Short mmCIF file of C-alpha atoms and ligand atoms in Angstrom, two decimals:
data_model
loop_
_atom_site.label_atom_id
_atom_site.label_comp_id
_atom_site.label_asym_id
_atom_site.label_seq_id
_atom_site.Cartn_x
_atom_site.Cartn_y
_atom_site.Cartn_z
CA UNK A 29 -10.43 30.70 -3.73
CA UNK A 30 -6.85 30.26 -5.17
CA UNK A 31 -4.04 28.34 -3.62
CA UNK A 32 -0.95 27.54 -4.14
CA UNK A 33 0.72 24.11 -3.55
CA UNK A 34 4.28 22.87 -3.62
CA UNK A 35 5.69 18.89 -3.09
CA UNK A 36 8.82 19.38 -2.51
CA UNK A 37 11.45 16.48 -3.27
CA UNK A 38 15.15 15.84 -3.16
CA UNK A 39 14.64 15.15 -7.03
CA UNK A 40 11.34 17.24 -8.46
CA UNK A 41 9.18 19.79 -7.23
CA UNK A 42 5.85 19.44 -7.91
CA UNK A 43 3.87 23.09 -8.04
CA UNK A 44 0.08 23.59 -8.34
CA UNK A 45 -2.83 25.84 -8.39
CA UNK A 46 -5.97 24.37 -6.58
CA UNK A 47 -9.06 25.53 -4.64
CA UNK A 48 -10.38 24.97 -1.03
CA UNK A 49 -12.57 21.65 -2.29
CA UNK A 50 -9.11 20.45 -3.27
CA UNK A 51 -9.20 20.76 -7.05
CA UNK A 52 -6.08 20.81 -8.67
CA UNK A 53 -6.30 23.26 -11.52
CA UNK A 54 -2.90 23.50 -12.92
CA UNK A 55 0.50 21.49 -12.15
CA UNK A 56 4.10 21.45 -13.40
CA UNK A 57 6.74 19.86 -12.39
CA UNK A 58 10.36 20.48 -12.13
CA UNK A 59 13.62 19.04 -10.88
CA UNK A 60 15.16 19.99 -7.98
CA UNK A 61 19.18 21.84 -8.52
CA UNK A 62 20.41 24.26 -6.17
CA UNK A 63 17.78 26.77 -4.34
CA UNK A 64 19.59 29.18 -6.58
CA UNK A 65 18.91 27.55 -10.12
CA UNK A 66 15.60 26.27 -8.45
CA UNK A 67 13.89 28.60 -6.58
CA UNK A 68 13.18 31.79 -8.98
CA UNK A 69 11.69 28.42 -11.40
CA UNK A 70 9.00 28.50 -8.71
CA UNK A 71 8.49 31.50 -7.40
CA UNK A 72 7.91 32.70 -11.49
CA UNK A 73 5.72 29.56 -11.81
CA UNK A 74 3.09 31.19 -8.76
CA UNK A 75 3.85 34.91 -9.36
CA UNK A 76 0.76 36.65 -10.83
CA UNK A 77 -1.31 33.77 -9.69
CA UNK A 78 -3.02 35.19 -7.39
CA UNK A 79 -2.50 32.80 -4.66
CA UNK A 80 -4.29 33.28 -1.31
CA UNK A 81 -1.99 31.05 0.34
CA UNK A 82 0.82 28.51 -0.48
CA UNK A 83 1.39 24.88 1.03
CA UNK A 84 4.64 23.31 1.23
CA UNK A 85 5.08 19.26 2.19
CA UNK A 86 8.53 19.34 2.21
CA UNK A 87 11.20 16.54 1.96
CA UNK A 88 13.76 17.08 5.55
CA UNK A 89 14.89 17.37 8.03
CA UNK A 90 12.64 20.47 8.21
CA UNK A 91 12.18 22.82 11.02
CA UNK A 92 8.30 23.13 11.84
CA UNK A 93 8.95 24.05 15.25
CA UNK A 94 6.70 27.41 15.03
CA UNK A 95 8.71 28.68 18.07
CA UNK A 96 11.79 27.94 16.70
CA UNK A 97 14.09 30.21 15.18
CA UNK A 98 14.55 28.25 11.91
CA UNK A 99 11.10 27.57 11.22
CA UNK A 100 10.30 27.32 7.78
CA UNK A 101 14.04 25.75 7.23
CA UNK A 102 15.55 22.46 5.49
CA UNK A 103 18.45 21.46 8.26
CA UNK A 104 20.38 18.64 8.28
CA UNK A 105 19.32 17.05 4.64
CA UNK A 106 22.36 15.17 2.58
CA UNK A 107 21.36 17.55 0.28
CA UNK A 108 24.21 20.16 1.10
CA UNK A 109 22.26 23.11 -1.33
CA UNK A 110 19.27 22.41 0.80
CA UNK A 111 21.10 22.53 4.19
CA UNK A 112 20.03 25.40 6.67
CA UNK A 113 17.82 26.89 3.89
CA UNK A 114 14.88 28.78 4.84
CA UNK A 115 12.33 27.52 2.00
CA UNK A 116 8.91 28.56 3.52
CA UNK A 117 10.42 32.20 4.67
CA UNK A 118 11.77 32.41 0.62
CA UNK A 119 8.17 32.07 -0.60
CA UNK A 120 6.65 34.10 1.93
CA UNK A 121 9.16 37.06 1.31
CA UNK A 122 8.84 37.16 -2.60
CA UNK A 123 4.62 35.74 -2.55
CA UNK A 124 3.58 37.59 0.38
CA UNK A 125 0.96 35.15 1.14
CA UNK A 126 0.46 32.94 4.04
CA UNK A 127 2.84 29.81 3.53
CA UNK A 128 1.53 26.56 5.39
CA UNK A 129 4.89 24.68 6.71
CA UNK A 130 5.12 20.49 7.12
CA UNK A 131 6.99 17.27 5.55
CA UNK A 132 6.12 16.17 2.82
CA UNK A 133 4.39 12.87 4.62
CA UNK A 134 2.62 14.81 7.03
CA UNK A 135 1.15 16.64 3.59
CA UNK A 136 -0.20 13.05 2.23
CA UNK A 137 -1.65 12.47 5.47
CA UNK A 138 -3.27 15.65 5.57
CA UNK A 139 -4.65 14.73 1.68
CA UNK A 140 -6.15 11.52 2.54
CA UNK A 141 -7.79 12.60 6.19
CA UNK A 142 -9.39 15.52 4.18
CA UNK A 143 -10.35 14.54 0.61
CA UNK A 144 -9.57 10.72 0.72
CA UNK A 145 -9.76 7.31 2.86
CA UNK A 146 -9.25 8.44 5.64
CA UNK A 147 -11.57 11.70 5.49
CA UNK A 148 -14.24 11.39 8.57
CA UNK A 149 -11.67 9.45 10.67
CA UNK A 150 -9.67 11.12 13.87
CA UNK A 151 -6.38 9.65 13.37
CA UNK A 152 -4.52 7.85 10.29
CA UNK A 153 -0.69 6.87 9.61
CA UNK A 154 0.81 7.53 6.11
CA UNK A 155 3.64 5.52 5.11
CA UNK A 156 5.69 6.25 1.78
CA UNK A 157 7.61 3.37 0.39
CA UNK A 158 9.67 5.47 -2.86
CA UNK A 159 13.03 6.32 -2.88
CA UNK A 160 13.21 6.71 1.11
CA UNK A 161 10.18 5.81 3.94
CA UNK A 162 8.62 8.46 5.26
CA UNK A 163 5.63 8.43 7.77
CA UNK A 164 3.04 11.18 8.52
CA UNK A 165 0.80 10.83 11.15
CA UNK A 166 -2.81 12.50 12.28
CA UNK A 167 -3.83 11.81 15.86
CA UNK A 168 -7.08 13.22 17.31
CA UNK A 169 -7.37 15.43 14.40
CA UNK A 170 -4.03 16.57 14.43
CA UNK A 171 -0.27 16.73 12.06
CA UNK A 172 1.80 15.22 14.75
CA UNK A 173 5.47 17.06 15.31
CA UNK A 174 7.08 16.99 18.49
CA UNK A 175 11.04 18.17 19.36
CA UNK A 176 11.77 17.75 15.32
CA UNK A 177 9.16 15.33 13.52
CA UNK A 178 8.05 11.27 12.88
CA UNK A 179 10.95 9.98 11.22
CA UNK A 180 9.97 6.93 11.16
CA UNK A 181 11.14 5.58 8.19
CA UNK A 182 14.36 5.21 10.75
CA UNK A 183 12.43 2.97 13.01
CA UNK A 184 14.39 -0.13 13.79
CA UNK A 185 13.56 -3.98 12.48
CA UNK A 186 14.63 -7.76 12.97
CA UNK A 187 15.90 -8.03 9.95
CA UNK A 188 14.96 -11.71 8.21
CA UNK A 189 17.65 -14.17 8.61
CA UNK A 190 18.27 -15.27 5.31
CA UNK A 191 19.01 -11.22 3.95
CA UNK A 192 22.22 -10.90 3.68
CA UNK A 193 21.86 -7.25 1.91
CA UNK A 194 23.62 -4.94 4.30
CA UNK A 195 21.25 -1.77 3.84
CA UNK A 196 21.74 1.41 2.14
CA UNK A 197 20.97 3.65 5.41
CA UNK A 198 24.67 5.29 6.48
CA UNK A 199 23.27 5.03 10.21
CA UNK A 200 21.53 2.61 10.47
CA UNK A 201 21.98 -1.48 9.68
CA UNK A 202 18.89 -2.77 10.59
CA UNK A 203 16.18 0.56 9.16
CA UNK A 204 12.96 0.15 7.75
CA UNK A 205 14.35 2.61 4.96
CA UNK A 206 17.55 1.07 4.26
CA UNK A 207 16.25 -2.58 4.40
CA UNK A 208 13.13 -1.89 2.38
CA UNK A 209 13.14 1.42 0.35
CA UNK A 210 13.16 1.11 -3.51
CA UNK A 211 17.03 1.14 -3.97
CA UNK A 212 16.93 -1.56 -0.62
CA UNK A 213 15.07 -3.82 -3.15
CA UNK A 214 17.37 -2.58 -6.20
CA UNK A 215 20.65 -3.38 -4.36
CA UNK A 216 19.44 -6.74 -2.95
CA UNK A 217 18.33 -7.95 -5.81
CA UNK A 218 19.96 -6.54 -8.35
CA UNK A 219 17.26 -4.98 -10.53
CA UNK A 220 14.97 -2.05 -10.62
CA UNK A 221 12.16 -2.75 -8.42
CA UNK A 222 9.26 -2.82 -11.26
CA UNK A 223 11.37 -5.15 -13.07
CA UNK A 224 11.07 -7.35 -10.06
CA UNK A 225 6.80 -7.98 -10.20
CA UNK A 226 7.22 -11.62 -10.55
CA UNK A 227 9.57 -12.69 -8.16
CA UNK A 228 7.69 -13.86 -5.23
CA UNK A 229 10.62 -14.25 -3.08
CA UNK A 230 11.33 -9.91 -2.82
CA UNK A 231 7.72 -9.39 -2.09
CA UNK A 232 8.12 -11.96 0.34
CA UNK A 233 10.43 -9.84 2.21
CA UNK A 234 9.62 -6.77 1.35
CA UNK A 235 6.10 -7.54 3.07
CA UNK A 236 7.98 -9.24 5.93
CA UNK A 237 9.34 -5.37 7.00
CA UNK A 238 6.75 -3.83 5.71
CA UNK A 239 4.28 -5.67 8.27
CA UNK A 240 6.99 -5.19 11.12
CA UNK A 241 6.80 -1.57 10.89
CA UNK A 242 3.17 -1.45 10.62
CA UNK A 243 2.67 -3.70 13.81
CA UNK A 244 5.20 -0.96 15.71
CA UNK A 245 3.00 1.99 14.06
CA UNK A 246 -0.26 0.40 15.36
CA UNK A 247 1.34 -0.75 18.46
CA UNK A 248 2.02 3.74 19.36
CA UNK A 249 -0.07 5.42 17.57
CA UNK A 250 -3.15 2.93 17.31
CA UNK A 251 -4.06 4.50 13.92
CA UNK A 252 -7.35 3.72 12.79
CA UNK A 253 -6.24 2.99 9.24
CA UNK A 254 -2.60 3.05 7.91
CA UNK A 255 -2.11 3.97 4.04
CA UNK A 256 0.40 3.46 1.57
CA UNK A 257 1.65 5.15 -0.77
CA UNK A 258 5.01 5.40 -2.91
CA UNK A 259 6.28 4.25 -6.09
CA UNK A 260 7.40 0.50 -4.44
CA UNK A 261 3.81 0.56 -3.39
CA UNK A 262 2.38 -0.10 -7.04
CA UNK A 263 3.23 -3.47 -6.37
CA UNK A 264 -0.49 -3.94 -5.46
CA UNK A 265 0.49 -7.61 -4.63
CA UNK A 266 2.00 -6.44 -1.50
CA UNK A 267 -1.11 -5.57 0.05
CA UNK A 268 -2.58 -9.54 0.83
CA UNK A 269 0.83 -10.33 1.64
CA UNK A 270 1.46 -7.35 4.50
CA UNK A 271 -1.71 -7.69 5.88
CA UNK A 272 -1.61 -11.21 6.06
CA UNK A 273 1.92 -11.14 8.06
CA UNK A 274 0.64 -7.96 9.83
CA UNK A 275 -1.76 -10.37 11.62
CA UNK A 276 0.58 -12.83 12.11
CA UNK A 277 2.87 -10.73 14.01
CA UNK A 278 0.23 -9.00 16.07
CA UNK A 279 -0.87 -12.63 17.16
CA UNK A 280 -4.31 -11.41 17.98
CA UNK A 281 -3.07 -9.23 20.82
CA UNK A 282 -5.44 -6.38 19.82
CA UNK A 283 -9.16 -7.03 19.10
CA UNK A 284 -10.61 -3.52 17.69
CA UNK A 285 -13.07 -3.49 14.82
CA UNK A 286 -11.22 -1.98 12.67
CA UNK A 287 -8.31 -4.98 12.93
CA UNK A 288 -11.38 -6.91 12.33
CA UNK A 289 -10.59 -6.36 8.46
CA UNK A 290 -7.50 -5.56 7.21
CA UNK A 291 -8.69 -4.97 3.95
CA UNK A 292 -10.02 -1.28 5.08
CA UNK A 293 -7.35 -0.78 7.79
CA UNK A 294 -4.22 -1.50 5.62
CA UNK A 295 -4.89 0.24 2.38
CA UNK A 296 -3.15 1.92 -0.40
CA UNK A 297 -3.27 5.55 -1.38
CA UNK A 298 -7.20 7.06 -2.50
CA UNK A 299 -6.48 9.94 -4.51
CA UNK A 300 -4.05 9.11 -7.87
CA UNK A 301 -1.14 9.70 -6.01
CA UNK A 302 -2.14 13.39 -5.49
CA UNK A 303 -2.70 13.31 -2.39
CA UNK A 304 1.20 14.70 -1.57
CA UNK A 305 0.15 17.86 -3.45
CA UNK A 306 -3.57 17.92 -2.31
CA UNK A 307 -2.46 17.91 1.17
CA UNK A 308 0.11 20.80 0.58
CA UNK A 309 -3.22 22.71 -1.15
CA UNK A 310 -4.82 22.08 2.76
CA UNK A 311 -1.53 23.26 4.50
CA UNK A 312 -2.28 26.42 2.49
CA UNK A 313 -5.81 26.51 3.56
CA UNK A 314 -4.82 25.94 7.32
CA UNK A 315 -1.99 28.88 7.45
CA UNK A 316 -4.94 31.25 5.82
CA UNK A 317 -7.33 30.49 8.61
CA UNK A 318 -4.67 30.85 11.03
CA UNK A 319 -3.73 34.70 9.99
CA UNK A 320 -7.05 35.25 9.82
P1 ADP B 437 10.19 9.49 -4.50
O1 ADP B 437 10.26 8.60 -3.31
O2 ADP B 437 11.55 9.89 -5.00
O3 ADP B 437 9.25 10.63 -4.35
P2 ADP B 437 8.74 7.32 -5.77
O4 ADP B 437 7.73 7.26 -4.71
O5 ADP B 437 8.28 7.17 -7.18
O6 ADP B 437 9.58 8.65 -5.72
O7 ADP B 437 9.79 6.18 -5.47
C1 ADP B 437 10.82 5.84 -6.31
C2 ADP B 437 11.27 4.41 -5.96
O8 ADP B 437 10.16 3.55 -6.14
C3 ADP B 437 12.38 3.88 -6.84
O9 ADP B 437 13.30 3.17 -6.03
C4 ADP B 437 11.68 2.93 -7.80
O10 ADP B 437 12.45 1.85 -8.16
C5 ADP B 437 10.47 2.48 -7.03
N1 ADP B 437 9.33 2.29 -7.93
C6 ADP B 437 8.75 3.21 -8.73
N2 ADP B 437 7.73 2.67 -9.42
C7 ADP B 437 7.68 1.37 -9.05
C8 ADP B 437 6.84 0.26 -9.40
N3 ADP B 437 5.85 0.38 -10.29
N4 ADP B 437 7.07 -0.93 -8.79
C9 ADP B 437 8.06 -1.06 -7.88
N5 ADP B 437 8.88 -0.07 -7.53
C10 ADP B 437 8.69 1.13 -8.09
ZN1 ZN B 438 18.16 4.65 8.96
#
């Protein structure tokens, strides 16, 4: 079988052509303009393809609200080409296929609970630490939504007392995204973020937020693993130092197995960092079973 799968970013799209084991036969990328410039790129890039279906994980606000008018649409992004833009409904028009509808978290989360580490598990978080936070979330087998979606990359911290950065979230002072996203790091400190590896202090902190958001996550969702992904997320020295503050801040308030070792509950992405555009392959997958 033949599917169609699209990442799609506020700055590239990521397009492939992939099977139902999750195979990923043939991938370009491109960067995203305007849906005008952009748009005919990718339908041309899936025409004559032969898709059975197409995926899209899709950077928001999105509207995957099936009953919902705009369904299918970016809303309320910064990115003022992208506002009110009905992406899924342009594919489906011009493909004619099936097109499978969620963010572009909920997509890696979907990757990892079908092909990676979380695959046999009911439930999983997915955090993205890049050039926002995202988190997608699978509970009792299911993509979580609600009135809109998880934004948690928005959810609220203490922020340390000695960071005096003021965060790069217009809305918020005190976000997990604004106080710990890559350009958080960049703006604090000064530097790009890779140039940072040895500096033991901004892993320090980074890990410090990091761990607080992870303790909330666990706290409502009770997750039985949480994965990272995300370019900041390389840093593979951050994983000792979150888990080891994770349990800190918990304070031994939960006693599960799985909290019995961190090392498999807090654990960074399984599948080369495909697992955004493997889990758009499965959205496609889903949306064929459903019409079917
Ligand atoms: P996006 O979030 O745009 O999809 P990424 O996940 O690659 O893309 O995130 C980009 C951010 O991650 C940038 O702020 C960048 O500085 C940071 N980043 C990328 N690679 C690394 C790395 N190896 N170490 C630390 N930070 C990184
Ligand atoms: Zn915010």
């Amino acid at each position: 079988m033949k599917l169609g799968a699209l990442e799609a970013g506020g700055t590239k799209m990521v397009c492939a052509i992939g099977d139902e084991k999750g195979n990923i036969l043939e991938q370009i990328s491109i960067p995203t303009e305007t849906p005008e410039i952009t748009i005919p790129k990718l339908l041309s890039f899936y025409e004559e393809k032969e898709i059975e279906a197409l995926g899209i994980g899709c950077f928001g606000p999105i509207d995957v609200n099936r009953k919902s008018d705009t369904y299918g649409y970016i809303t309320t992004t910064p990115k003022l080409a992208w506002q009110n833009y009905n992406i899924a409904g342009a594919f489906k028009e011009a493909l004619d296929v099936p097109v499978g509808f969620d963010t572009d978290v909920n997509g890696s989360a979907l990757g990892e609970y079908t092909w990676g580490i979380a695959r046999g598990l009911n439930s999983c978080v997915y955090m993205t630490v890049g050039t926002g936070v995202g988190i997608g979330i699978i509970s009792e087998g299911r993509l979580v939504h609600g009135m809109l979606h998880p934004e948690g990359g928005h959810m609220l911290l203490s922020r340390s007392r000695e960071d005096t950065y003021q965060g790069f979230c217009p809305f918020h002072e005190n976000c997990l995204e604004g106080l710990a996203a890559g350009p958080a790091i960049e703006g604090r400190w000064g530097k790009k973020a890779v140039e940072l590896a040895g500096e033991q202090k901004v892993w320090e902190l980074e890990a410090e937020y990091i761990a607080q958001a992870l303790v909330n996550l666990t706290c409502i969702l009770s997750p039985e693993r949480i994965i990272l992904g995300g370019g900041v997320m390389h840093q593979l020295q951050l994983f000792p130092m979150i888990r080891s503050r994770f349990r800190q801040l918990l304070n031994g308030y939960l006693k599960t197995k799985e909290l019995e070792d961190l090392d498999t509950f807090i654990v960074p992405q399984s599948l080369d960092d495909k697992q955004g555009i493997m889990g758009a392959l499965k959205l496609g997958m889903m949306e064929l079973e459903r019409n079917t």
